[in-house]
CSV table of C-alpha atoms and ligand atoms in Angstrom, one decimal:
chain,number,residue,atom,x,y,z
J,1,UNK,CA,42.7,-21.7,-8.7
J,2,UNK,CA,39.8,-20.7,-6.1
J,3,UNK,CA,37.1,-23.2,-7.3
J,4,UNK,CA,33.9,-21.5,-6.4
J,5,UNK,CA,31.7,-23.6,-5.5
J,6,UNK,CA,33.6,-24.9,-2.4
J,7,UNK,CA,33.9,-21.3,-0.6
J,8,UNK,CA,32.0,-21.1,3.3
J,9,UNK,CA,29.2,-19.3,3.7
J,10,UNK,CA,29.6,-16.7,6.4
J,11,UNK,CA,26.1,-16.0,7.1
J,12,UNK,CA,25.8,-12.4,9.7
J,13,UNK,CA,22.4,-11.6,11.4
J,14,UNK,CA,21.8,-9.4,13.9
J,15,UNK,CA,20.3,-12.6,15.7
J,16,UNK,CA,21.7,-16.1,15.4
J,17,UNK,CA,19.1,-18.5,15.8
J,18,UNK,CA,20.1,-22.1,18.4
J,19,UNK,CA,19.4,-25.0,16.4
J,20,UNK,CA,17.4,-26.2,19.9
J,21,UNK,CA,16.2,-25.8,23.0
J,22,UNK,CA,12.5,-23.6,23.1
J,23,UNK,CA,12.3,-20.8,21.0
J,24,UNK,CA,13.7,-23.2,17.6
J,25,UNK,CA,9.9,-24.3,17.2
J,26,UNK,CA,9.4,-20.6,16.5
J,27,UNK,CA,12.1,-20.3,14.2
J,28,UNK,CA,10.9,-18.0,11.7
J,29,UNK,CA,11.6,-18.6,8.4
J,30,UNK,CA,14.3,-16.6,8.2
J,31,UNK,CA,15.9,-18.7,10.7
J,32,UNK,CA,15.3,-21.1,8.9
J,33,UNK,CA,16.6,-20.7,5.6
J,34,UNK,CA,20.2,-19.3,6.9
J,35,UNK,CA,20.6,-22.7,8.9
J,36,UNK,CA,19.3,-24.7,5.0
J,37,UNK,CA,21.8,-22.7,3.6
J,38,UNK,CA,24.7,-23.6,6.3
J,39,UNK,CA,23.9,-27.3,6.2
J,40,UNK,CA,24.7,-27.3,2.9
J,41,UNK,CA,27.5,-25.8,3.1
J,42,UNK,CA,29.6,-25.5,6.4
J,43,UNK,CA,30.0,-22.7,7.7
J,44,UNK,CA,29.9,-19.7,10.0
J,45,UNK,CA,26.8,-18.0,11.6
J,46,UNK,CA,27.5,-14.9,13.6
J,47,UNK,CA,26.1,-12.8,14.7
J,48,UNK,CA,24.0,-11.3,18.6
J,49,UNK,CA,24.0,-13.6,20.8
J,50,UNK,CA,20.4,-12.4,22.9
J,51,UNK,CA,22.9,-11.5,25.7
J,52,UNK,CA,23.6,-8.4,27.6
J,53,UNK,CA,26.6,-7.8,29.5
J,54,UNK,CA,28.7,-5.8,31.6
J,55,UNK,CA,31.8,-6.1,30.0
J,56,UNK,CA,32.5,-3.2,28.3
J,57,UNK,CA,33.8,-4.7,25.0
J,58,UNK,CA,32.3,-8.4,25.4
J,59,UNK,CA,34.5,-10.9,23.1
J,60,UNK,CA,32.5,-13.6,21.2
J,61,UNK,CA,31.3,-16.8,22.0
J,62,UNK,CA,32.1,-19.9,19.8
J,63,UNK,CA,30.3,-22.9,19.7
J,64,UNK,CA,29.6,-26.1,17.3
J,65,UNK,CA,26.5,-27.7,15.6
J,66,UNK,CA,27.3,-30.4,12.8
J,67,UNK,CA,29.8,-28.5,10.4
J,68,UNK,CA,27.7,-25.1,11.7
J,69,UNK,CA,30.7,-23.2,13.4
J,70,UNK,CA,28.2,-20.3,15.6
J,71,UNK,CA,29.6,-17.3,17.2
J,72,UNK,CA,28.1,-15.1,19.0
J,73,UNK,CA,28.5,-11.8,20.7
J,74,UNK,CA,26.8,-10.5,23.8
J,75,UNK,CA,25.6,-6.3,23.9
J,76,UNK,CA,26.7,-4.6,26.7
J,77,UNK,CA,23.1,-2.7,27.7
J,78,UNK,CA,24.0,0.2,27.1
J,79,UNK,CA,24.6,-0.7,23.0
J,80,UNK,CA,21.1,-2.9,23.1
J,81,UNK,CA,19.5,0.7,24.3
J,82,UNK,CA,21.1,2.3,21.8
J,83,UNK,CA,22.0,0.2,18.1
J,84,UNK,CA,19.2,-2.2,18.6
J,85,UNK,CA,16.4,-0.1,20.7
J,86,UNK,CA,16.9,2.9,19.2
J,87,UNK,CA,18.2,3.2,16.0
J,88,UNK,CA,17.2,-0.1,14.8
J,89,UNK,CA,13.8,-0.2,16.6
J,90,UNK,CA,12.9,3.5,16.6
J,91,UNK,CA,15.2,4.8,13.2
J,92,UNK,CA,15.4,2.7,10.6
J,93,UNK,CA,12.6,-0.1,11.4
J,94,UNK,CA,9.7,2.8,11.1
J,95,UNK,CA,11.3,4.8,8.5
J,96,UNK,CA,12.0,1.5,5.9
J,97,UNK,CA,7.7,0.6,6.2
J,98,UNK,CA,7.1,4.7,6.1
J,99,UNK,CA,6.5,5.5,9.4
J,100,UNK,CA,7.9,9.3,9.5
J,101,UNK,CA,5.6,10.0,12.5
J,102,UNK,CA,6.9,6.7,14.5
J,103,UNK,CA,10.7,7.6,13.4
J,104,UNK,CA,12.9,8.9,16.0
J,105,UNK,CA,16.5,10.5,15.1
J,106,UNK,CA,19.3,11.1,17.5
J,107,UNK,CA,22.5,11.2,16.9
J,108,UNK,CA,23.8,9.2,19.6
J,109,UNK,CA,21.7,6.1,18.5
J,110,UNK,CA,23.3,6.9,14.9
J,111,UNK,CA,26.9,6.6,16.5
J,112,UNK,CA,26.5,3.8,19.1
J,113,UNK,CA,25.1,1.7,16.0
J,114,UNK,CA,28.1,2.3,13.9
J,115,UNK,CA,29.6,1.7,16.7
J,116,UNK,CA,28.2,-2.7,17.0
J,117,UNK,CA,28.8,-2.2,13.0
J,118,UNK,CA,32.7,-2.3,14.0
J,119,UNK,CA,32.3,-4.2,17.0
J,120,UNK,CA,30.6,-6.8,14.4
J,121,UNK,CA,33.3,-6.5,11.8
J,122,UNK,CA,36.4,-6.1,14.7
J,123,UNK,CA,35.1,-9.8,16.0
J,124,UNK,CA,34.3,-11.1,13.0
J,125,UNK,CA,37.4,-10.5,11.2
J,126,UNK,CA,40.5,-12.6,12.1
J,127,UNK,CA,37.8,-16.2,11.8
J,128,UNK,CA,37.3,-15.4,7.9
J,129,UNK,CA,39.5,-16.7,5.1
J,130,UNK,CA,40.0,-14.7,1.5
J,131,UNK,CA,37.6,-17.1,-0.2
J,132,UNK,CA,34.9,-16.3,1.8
J,133,UNK,CA,31.2,-15.7,1.1
J,134,UNK,CA,30.2,-13.6,3.8
J,135,UNK,CA,26.5,-12.9,3.5
J,136,UNK,CA,25.1,-10.1,5.9
J,137,UNK,CA,21.6,-10.3,6.3
J,138,UNK,CA,19.5,-6.6,7.6
J,139,UNK,CA,19.1,-3.4,8.5
J,140,UNK,CA,20.9,-3.6,12.2
J,141,UNK,CA,23.7,-4.2,9.6
J,142,UNK,CA,24.5,-2.0,6.8
J,143,UNK,CA,27.5,-0.5,7.5
J,144,UNK,CA,29.3,-3.5,8.9
J,145,UNK,CA,30.8,-4.6,5.1
J,146,UNK,CA,32.1,-1.1,4.7
J,147,UNK,CA,34.0,-1.8,8.2
J,148,UNK,CA,34.9,-5.6,7.1
J,149,UNK,CA,36.4,-3.4,4.1
J,150,UNK,CA,38.5,-0.5,5.8
J,151,UNK,CA,39.8,-3.8,8.3
J,152,UNK,CA,41.3,-5.1,4.2
J,153,UNK,CA,39.1,-8.6,4.6
J,154,UNK,CA,39.3,-9.2,1.2
J,155,UNK,CA,36.3,-11.8,0.4
J,156,UNK,CA,32.8,-11.1,-1.7
J,157,UNK,CA,30.6,-9.5,0.9
J,158,UNK,CA,26.6,-9.4,0.1
J,159,UNK,CA,23.9,-7.7,1.7
J,160,UNK,CA,20.3,-8.1,1.8
J,161,UNK,CA,17.7,-6.2,2.9
J,162,UNK,CA,14.6,-8.0,4.6
J,163,UNK,CA,12.5,-4.6,5.0
J,164,UNK,CA,11.3,-1.9,1.8
J,165,UNK,CA,14.0,0.1,0.9
J,166,UNK,CA,11.9,3.3,1.1
J,167,UNK,CA,11.3,5.6,-1.6
J,168,UNK,CA,13.5,9.0,-2.1
J,169,UNK,CA,11.1,11.8,-0.6
J,170,UNK,CA,10.6,9.4,2.4
J,171,UNK,CA,14.7,7.8,3.2
J,172,UNK,CA,15.8,12.0,2.9
J,173,UNK,CA,14.2,12.1,5.9
J,174,UNK,CA,17.3,10.5,7.9
J,175,UNK,CA,19.8,13.0,8.1
J,176,UNK,CA,22.7,9.4,7.4
J,177,UNK,CA,20.9,8.6,4.3
J,178,UNK,CA,23.8,9.5,2.1
J,179,UNK,CA,26.7,8.1,4.3
J,180,UNK,CA,24.2,4.0,4.8
J,181,UNK,CA,24.3,4.1,1.2
J,182,UNK,CA,27.8,4.8,0.7
J,183,UNK,CA,27.6,1.7,3.3
J,184,UNK,CA,26.0,-0.1,1.1
J,185,UNK,CA,28.0,0.3,-1.9
J,186,UNK,CA,30.6,-0.9,-0.4
J,187,UNK,CA,29.9,-4.6,-0.8
J,188,UNK,CA,29.9,-6.2,-3.7
J,189,UNK,CA,26.1,-7.8,-3.9
J,190,UNK,CA,23.0,-6.0,-2.8
J,191,UNK,CA,19.8,-8.1,-2.8
J,192,UNK,CA,16.1,-6.6,-2.4
J,193,UNK,CA,13.0,-8.2,-1.9
J,194,UNK,CA,10.4,-7.2,-4.6
J,195,UNK,CA,11.6,-4.7,-8.2
J,196,UNK,CA,9.5,-1.7,-6.5
J,197,UNK,CA,12.5,-1.4,-3.3
J,198,UNK,CA,15.3,-1.7,-6.0
J,199,UNK,CA,14.2,0.9,-8.1
J,200,UNK,CA,13.6,2.9,-5.6
J,201,UNK,CA,17.4,2.7,-4.8
J,202,UNK,CA,18.3,3.3,-8.4
J,203,UNK,CA,15.4,6.0,-7.8
J,204,UNK,CA,17.7,7.7,-4.7
J,205,UNK,CA,21.2,8.0,-6.5
J,206,UNK,CA,19.8,8.8,-9.8
J,207,UNK,CA,18.0,11.8,-7.9
J,208,UNK,CA,20.9,12.9,-5.2
J,209,UNK,CA,23.7,12.3,-7.4
J,210,UNK,CA,25.5,9.2,-5.7
J,211,UNK,CA,25.1,7.1,-8.9
J,212,UNK,CA,23.1,5.3,-11.7
J,213,UNK,CA,21.8,1.9,-13.0
J,214,UNK,CA,24.0,-0.2,-15.4
J,215,UNK,CA,22.7,-3.2,-17.8
J,216,UNK,CA,22.5,-6.6,-15.6
J,217,UNK,CA,21.7,-5.7,-12.6
J,218,UNK,CA,24.8,-3.7,-11.6
J,219,UNK,CA,24.5,0.3,-10.2
J,220,UNK,CA,27.5,2.2,-10.9
J,221,UNK,CA,27.9,4.7,-7.7
J,222,UNK,CA,30.8,6.2,-5.4
J,223,UNK,CA,33.3,5.5,-8.1
J,224,UNK,CA,32.3,1.7,-7.3
J,225,UNK,CA,30.4,-1.2,-9.9
J,226,UNK,CA,28.5,-3.3,-7.9
J,227,UNK,CA,25.5,-5.3,-8.1
J,228,UNK,CA,22.5,-4.9,-7.0
J,229,UNK,CA,19.1,-6.7,-7.4
J,230,UNK,CA,16.0,-8.5,-6.6
J,231,UNK,CA,16.3,-11.9,-4.2
J,232,UNK,CA,12.5,-12.3,-3.5
J,233,UNK,CA,12.4,-13.9,-0.1
J,234,UNK,CA,10.2,-18.6,0.0
J,235,UNK,CA,9.5,-20.5,2.8
J,236,UNK,CA,10.3,-24.5,2.7
J,237,UNK,CA,7.2,-25.0,0.6
J,238,UNK,CA,7.1,-28.6,1.5
J,239,UNK,CA,7.8,-28.8,4.8
J,240,UNK,CA,5.3,-26.0,5.3
J,241,UNK,CA,3.1,-28.3,3.4
J,242,UNK,CA,3.6,-31.7,6.3
J,243,UNK,CA,3.9,-29.7,8.8
J,244,UNK,CA,0.4,-28.8,8.6
J,245,UNK,CA,-0.4,-32.9,8.5
J,246,UNK,CA,1.6,-33.2,11.0
J,247,UNK,CA,0.3,-35.1,14.7
J,248,UNK,CA,0.6,-31.8,16.2
J,249,UNK,CA,-1.5,-30.1,13.7
J,250,UNK,CA,-3.8,-32.3,13.7
J,251,UNK,CA,-4.2,-32.1,17.1
J,252,UNK,CA,-4.6,-28.5,17.3
J,253,UNK,CA,-7.0,-27.9,14.6
J,254,UNK,CA,-8.8,-30.6,16.0
J,255,UNK,CA,-9.3,-28.6,18.8
J,256,UNK,CA,-9.8,-25.4,17.8
J,257,UNK,CA,-12.5,-26.8,14.9
J,258,UNK,CA,-14.3,-28.3,18.4
J,259,UNK,CA,-14.7,-24.8,19.8
J,260,UNK,CA,-15.5,-23.5,16.5
J,261,UNK,CA,-19.4,-26.1,16.4
J,262,UNK,CA,-19.3,-26.1,12.1
J,263,UNK,CA,-18.4,-21.9,12.2
J,264,UNK,CA,-16.1,-20.9,9.5
J,265,UNK,CA,-13.0,-19.9,10.6
J,266,UNK,CA,-11.0,-16.4,9.4
J,267,UNK,CA,-7.0,-16.1,10.7
J,268,UNK,CA,-4.6,-13.9,11.3
J,269,UNK,CA,-0.8,-14.3,12.2
J,270,UNK,CA,1.7,-12.0,12.9
J,271,UNK,CA,4.1,-10.2,15.5
J,272,UNK,CA,2.3,-8.0,17.5
J,273,UNK,CA,4.4,-4.4,15.1
J,274,UNK,CA,2.0,-1.9,13.5
J,275,UNK,CA,3.8,-2.6,9.9
J,276,UNK,CA,1.4,-5.7,10.2
J,277,UNK,CA,-2.2,-3.2,9.4
J,278,UNK,CA,-3.5,-5.4,12.9
J,279,UNK,CA,-6.1,-3.2,13.6
J,280,UNK,CA,-6.7,-1.6,10.6
J,281,UNK,CA,-7.6,-5.7,10.3
J,282,UNK,CA,-9.5,-6.3,13.1
J,283,UNK,CA,-11.9,-3.0,11.6
J,284,UNK,CA,-11.9,-4.3,8.6
J,285,UNK,CA,-13.5,-7.2,9.9
J,286,UNK,CA,-15.9,-4.7,11.9
J,287,UNK,CA,-16.8,-4.4,9.2
J,288,UNK,CA,-17.7,-7.5,7.8
J,289,UNK,CA,-20.4,-8.2,10.4
J,290,UNK,CA,-22.1,-4.7,10.6
J,291,UNK,CA,-22.1,-4.3,6.8
J,292,UNK,CA,-23.2,-8.4,6.1
J,293,UNK,CA,-25.4,-9.5,8.7
J,294,UNK,CA,-25.8,-12.4,7.9
J,295,UNK,CA,-22.8,-13.6,8.0
J,296,UNK,CA,-22.7,-12.9,12.4
J,297,UNK,CA,-22.6,-15.7,14.5
J,298,UNK,CA,-21.5,-18.1,11.2
J,299,UNK,CA,-17.2,-16.6,11.6
J,300,UNK,CA,-15.5,-16.7,14.1
J,301,UNK,CA,-12.0,-14.6,14.0
J,302,UNK,CA,-8.8,-14.9,14.9
J,303,UNK,CA,-6.1,-12.9,15.7
J,304,UNK,CA,-2.5,-14.4,16.7
J,305,UNK,CA,-0.1,-11.9,18.1
J,306,UNK,CA,3.4,-12.9,19.1
J,307,UNK,CA,4.6,-10.3,21.6
J,308,UNK,CA,7.2,-8.3,19.8
J,309,UNK,CA,9.7,-5.9,20.7
J,310,UNK,CA,7.6,-4.6,24.3
J,311,UNK,CA,10.1,-2.4,25.5
J,312,UNK,CA,10.0,0.2,23.1
J,313,UNK,CA,7.0,2.2,23.7
J,314,UNK,CA,5.1,2.7,20.1
J,315,UNK,CA,4.9,-1.9,20.8
J,316,UNK,CA,3.3,-0.7,24.0
J,317,UNK,CA,1.0,1.7,22.8
J,318,UNK,CA,0.1,-0.8,19.8
J,319,UNK,CA,-0.4,-3.4,21.7
J,320,UNK,CA,-3.3,-1.2,23.8
J,321,UNK,CA,-5.1,-0.2,21.2
J,322,UNK,CA,-5.5,-3.9,19.7
J,323,UNK,CA,-7.1,-5.1,23.1
J,324,UNK,CA,-9.6,-1.6,23.0
J,325,UNK,CA,-10.5,-2.6,19.4
J,326,UNK,CA,-11.2,-6.4,20.3
J,327,UNK,CA,-12.7,-5.9,22.7
J,328,UNK,CA,-14.9,-3.0,21.1
J,329,UNK,CA,-16.0,-5.4,18.1
J,330,UNK,CA,-16.7,-8.0,20.9
J,331,UNK,CA,-19.0,-6.0,23.1
J,332,UNK,CA,-20.8,-5.0,20.0
J,333,UNK,CA,-21.4,-8.1,18.5
J,334,UNK,CA,-21.6,-10.9,20.6
J,335,UNK,CA,-23.7,-13.0,21.5
J,336,UNK,CA,-25.1,-15.4,24.8
J,337,UNK,CA,-23.1,-18.5,23.1
J,338,UNK,CA,-21.0,-16.6,19.9
J,339,UNK,CA,-17.8,-14.9,20.0
J,340,UNK,CA,-16.9,-13.0,17.5
J,341,UNK,CA,-13.1,-12.6,17.9
J,342,UNK,CA,-10.6,-14.2,19.9
J,343,UNK,CA,-7.2,-12.2,20.2
J,344,UNK,CA,-4.4,-14.2,21.0
J,345,UNK,CA,-1.6,-12.2,22.2
J,346,UNK,CA,1.6,-15.2,22.5
J,347,UNK,CA,3.3,-17.6,19.9
J,348,UNK,CA,2.7,-20.7,19.0
J,349,UNK,CA,4.6,-23.2,17.0
J,350,UNK,CA,5.6,-23.1,13.6
J,351,UNK,CA,2.8,-26.9,13.6
J,352,UNK,CA,0.4,-25.2,15.3
J,353,UNK,CA,0.3,-22.3,13.6
J,354,UNK,CA,0.1,-24.3,10.0
J,355,UNK,CA,-2.7,-27.1,12.2
J,356,UNK,CA,-5.0,-23.6,12.6
J,357,UNK,CA,-4.4,-21.9,8.8
J,358,UNK,CA,-5.6,-25.3,7.0
J,359,UNK,CA,-8.3,-25.1,9.1
J,360,UNK,CA,-8.8,-22.2,8.6
J,361,UNK,CA,-11.1,-20.1,5.1
J,362,UNK,CA,-9.8,-16.9,4.8
J,363,UNK,CA,-6.0,-15.9,5.4
J,364,UNK,CA,-6.2,-11.8,6.3
J,365,UNK,CA,-2.3,-11.0,5.7
J,366,UNK,CA,-2.8,-7.8,5.3
J,367,UNK,CA,-0.1,-5.2,6.2
J,368,UNK,CA,0.2,-1.7,5.8
J,369,UNK,CA,4.4,-2.1,4.7
J,370,UNK,CA,6.5,-5.8,4.5
J,371,UNK,CA,9.3,-6.7,2.8
J,372,UNK,CA,8.2,-9.3,1.4
J,373,UNK,CA,5.7,-11.5,4.4
J,374,UNK,CA,6.4,-14.9,5.1
J,375,UNK,CA,2.9,-15.6,7.1
J,376,UNK,CA,1.2,-15.5,3.1
J,377,UNK,CA,3.5,-18.1,1.9
J,378,UNK,CA,3.1,-20.2,5.2
J,379,UNK,CA,-0.5,-19.4,4.8
J,380,UNK,CA,-0.5,-21.0,1.0
J,381,UNK,CA,1.7,-23.9,1.9
J,382,UNK,CA,-0.8,-25.5,4.7
J,383,UNK,CA,-4.1,-25.5,2.5
J,384,UNK,CA,-5.7,-28.8,1.1
J,385,UNK,CA,-6.2,-29.2,-2.0
J,386,UNK,CA,-9.1,-30.6,-1.3
J,387,UNK,CA,-11.1,-27.7,0.3
J,388,UNK,CA,-8.4,-24.5,-0.2
J,389,UNK,CA,-8.8,-21.5,2.3
J,390,UNK,CA,-8.6,-17.8,0.3
J,391,UNK,CA,-5.6,-14.9,0.7
J,392,UNK,CA,-6.7,-11.6,1.2
J,393,UNK,CA,-3.8,-10.0,1.2
J,394,UNK,CA,-2.3,-6.5,0.7
J,395,UNK,CA,-1.2,-5.1,-1.6
J,396,UNK,CA,2.2,-3.5,-0.1
J,397,UNK,CA,3.1,-6.9,1.1
J,398,UNK,CA,6.3,-7.9,-1.8
J,399,UNK,CA,4.2,-11.0,-1.0
J,400,UNK,CA,1.6,-9.4,-3.7
J,401,UNK,CA,4.5,-9.8,-6.7
J,402,UNK,CA,4.9,-12.5,-6.1
J,403,UNK,CA,1.1,-14.4,-5.4
J,404,UNK,CA,-0.8,-14.5,-8.2
J,405,UNK,CA,-4.5,-16.0,-7.3
J,406,UNK,CA,-4.6,-14.2,-3.3
J,407,UNK,CA,-7.0,-11.4,-3.2
J,408,UNK,CA,-5.1,-8.5,-3.3
J,409,UNK,CA,-6.7,-5.6,-1.1
J,410,UNK,CA,-5.4,-1.8,-0.1
J,411,UNK,CA,-5.4,-2.1,3.4
J,412,UNK,CA,-6.2,0.8,4.1
J,413,UNK,CA,-9.4,0.5,2.9
J,414,UNK,CA,-11.6,-0.9,5.9
J,415,UNK,CA,-14.8,-1.3,3.8
J,416,UNK,CA,-13.1,-3.3,0.6
J,417,UNK,CA,-11.5,-5.3,3.2
J,418,UNK,CA,-14.5,-6.3,4.3
J,419,UNK,CA,-15.9,-6.7,1.1
J,420,UNK,CA,-12.5,-9.4,-0.2
J,421,UNK,CA,-13.5,-11.2,3.4
J,422,UNK,CA,-17.0,-11.4,2.1
J,423,UNK,CA,-16.1,-12.7,-1.5
J,424,UNK,CA,-13.5,-14.8,0.0
J,425,UNK,CA,-16.4,-16.5,1.9
J,426,UNK,CA,-18.8,-16.9,-0.1
J,427,UNK,CA,-16.3,-18.1,-3.2
J,428,UNK,CA,-16.8,-21.6,-4.6
J,429,UNK,CA,-14.9,-24.4,-4.1
J,430,UNK,CA,-13.9,-24.7,-7.4
J,431,UNK,CA,-12.6,-20.6,-7.8
J,432,UNK,CA,-11.0,-22.0,-4.3
J,433,UNK,CA,-9.1,-24.6,-6.2
J,434,UNK,CA,-8.0,-23.0,-9.2
J,435,UNK,CA,-6.9,-19.6,-7.1
J,436,UNK,CA,-5.2,-22.3,-4.7
J,437,UNK,CA,-3.3,-24.9,-7.1
J,438,UNK,CA,-1.8,-21.1,-8.9
J,439,UNK,CA,0.1,-19.9,-5.9
J,440,UNK,CA,0.9,-22.8,-3.8
J,441,UNK,CA,3.2,-24.1,-7.7
J,442,UNK,CA,4.8,-20.8,-7.0
J,443,UNK,CA,6.0,-20.3,-3.5
J,444,UNK,CA,6.7,-24.2,-4.3
J,445,UNK,CA,9.0,-22.9,-7.0
J,446,UNK,CA,10.3,-19.5,-5.3
J,447,UNK,CA,11.2,-21.4,-2.5
J,448,UNK,CA,13.5,-20.5,0.2
J,449,UNK,CA,16.2,-22.9,-1.2
J,450,UNK,CA,15.9,-21.5,-4.7
J,451,UNK,CA,16.4,-18.0,-2.7
J,452,UNK,CA,19.0,-18.7,-0.5
J,453,UNK,CA,20.7,-20.4,-3.9
J,454,UNK,CA,20.7,-17.7,-6.4
J,455,UNK,CA,21.9,-15.2,-3.7
J,456,UNK,CA,25.0,-17.1,-3.5
J,457,UNK,CA,25.8,-17.5,-7.2
J,458,UNK,CA,24.9,-14.1,-7.1
J,459,UNK,CA,27.5,-13.1,-4.4
J,460,UNK,CA,29.6,-16.0,-6.1
J,461,UNK,CA,30.0,-14.5,-9.6
J,462,UNK,CA,30.2,-11.1,-7.9
J,463,UNK,CA,33.8,-9.7,-8.7
J,464,UNK,CA,36.2,-11.1,-7.0
J,465,UNK,CA,38.2,-12.2,-4.1
J,466,UNK,CA,40.5,-8.7,-3.8
J,467,UNK,CA,43.8,-8.8,-4.1
Y,501,ADQ,P1,8.5,-10.9,10.0
Y,501,ADQ,O1,8.3,-9.4,9.8
Y,501,ADQ,O2,8.5,-10.7,11.3
Y,501,ADQ,O3,9.8,-10.2,9.1
Y,501,ADQ,P2,7.2,-12.7,8.3
Y,501,ADQ,O4,7.5,-12.3,7.2
Y,501,ADQ,O5,5.6,-12.4,8.3
Y,501,ADQ,O6,7.2,-10.8,9.4
Y,501,ADQ,O7,7.8,-13.5,9.0
Y,501,ADQ,C1,7.2,-13.6,10.1
Y,501,ADQ,C2,7.6,-15.2,11.2
Y,501,ADQ,O8,7.6,-15.7,12.4
Y,501,ADQ,C3,6.5,-16.3,9.8
Y,501,ADQ,O9,7.4,-17.7,9.9
Y,501,ADQ,C4,6.0,-16.4,11.2
Y,501,ADQ,O10,4.9,-17.6,11.0
Y,501,ADQ,C5,6.5,-16.5,12.6
Y,501,ADQ,N1,5.0,-16.4,13.3
Y,501,ADQ,C6,4.3,-14.7,13.2
Y,501,ADQ,N2,3.7,-14.8,14.5
Y,501,ADQ,C7,3.8,-15.8,15.1
Y,501,ADQ,C8,3.3,-16.7,16.3
Y,501,ADQ,N3,2.3,-15.5,17.1
Y,501,ADQ,N4,3.2,-18.1,16.3
Y,501,ADQ,C9,4.6,-18.6,15.6
Y,501,ADQ,N5,5.3,-18.1,15.2
Y,501,ADQ,C10,4.4,-17.1,14.9
Y,501,ADQ,C11,11.2,-9.7,8.2
Y,501,ADQ,C12,10.3,-9.2,7.2
Y,501,ADQ,C13,9.5,-9.5,6.2
Y,501,ADQ,C14,10.2,-10.6,5.6
Y,501,ADQ,C15,11.1,-11.5,6.6
Y,501,ADQ,C16,11.8,-12.4,5.6
Y,501,ADQ,O11,10.0,-7.8,8.2
Y,501,ADQ,O12,8.7,-8.2,5.4
Y,501,ADQ,O13,9.5,-11.3,4.6
Y,501,ADQ,O14,12.0,-11.0,7.7
Y,501,ADQ,O15,12.9,-11.9,5.1
């Protein structure tokens, strides 16, 4: 009989992140979480290499590192443009983040998206065994499970959506909404970040007459019963906490601290993405300086935005907007001995970021919409018990469900975010400590190991390998 605990894990994500080399130091929480899961059981990590190829049908490349087999595939220039740059980044990403105004619908992109998913399935297929647990990640790969089933793959296949699942009214604007949901229902297990995403999914099935929720996390749709549950992703809290006191973090934060000459630090860190609410956040900082003039000269806001998807026009436009807003704020408020805002358009290592988080009095995490937001959890993990900072968190981040103790804001309400910043800047130490202890306990308890164990366990228990 098959022993469920020894099933090999096969992880599939759009991008496979190398375990060494220059990108490893800045690898985000997801890549770190996937690696940790694979190291535990050994297995395969399959996905796009990040490279483009001239070949019409690129072949998979296989390499090994420890007990992990990496299988990567290049994308043709055409697929890169239409599947990745087009359907994933300009259709699904904006739509699932409620930005219908930025969503483009193009049949060719959709066809290419389906083709790449089919190609990925065909390339992975020969490596699979019937008792594998296959875990697919995110919106790039929604139809891949269905393609694997078409090829006759019998093992259990689960899918986790890292971004929000939008409300029905928004989702049905997608011309292929029913096809994608049908593809989602080919999995044995569907994972969402929050109860809100799961509710939206149930609501869509019900309102479109395609299915309904049953008890115990099950749904029935398209004649199939499957499991659909929330699995809020976490971080490796203890590891991130340790990074915040590492030599690299201390060196970086001392250097930053010297430059602040006693001023309080407010920090924002994100990919430069329109979902993250960066322009609104800058305007809230402007309102803080406007409405609370005593804070002028007393605070410095450091906004770190790593460049992202620079070949997508909406991102270039955002960059221009953020630069113009930063320039305007500095033009309005700077003194010959004080610059209120430092805007850095680059990435930093995780250790350096951890050091900056620990130094700051306020962490501003104010996305307009976010599946979870790991920066919020990293900010909490980096704080010291003696002098913790205050997390100001958007109600539209999935993390807001999980983080009781943050100051919750509506990021569209600029004046209210400015008030929340002021509230944090003037918060007495004992309240900061009380809030932070509650927050850290949650971040530690619901960490990335908890997330992956819950998901893998649910996948192992959902249905049987098909015969
Ligand atoms: P992202 O949209 O990328 O992730 P987030 O969850 O915040 O957002 O993760 C970003 C990661 O990149 C964090 O680990 C952060 O530290 C790092 N990062 C951000 N800016 C950086 C910079 N300037 N330099 C270096 N590192 C930087 C998607 C979803 C989220 C969901 C995650 C995981 O959009 O909602 O939380 O997946 O499921």
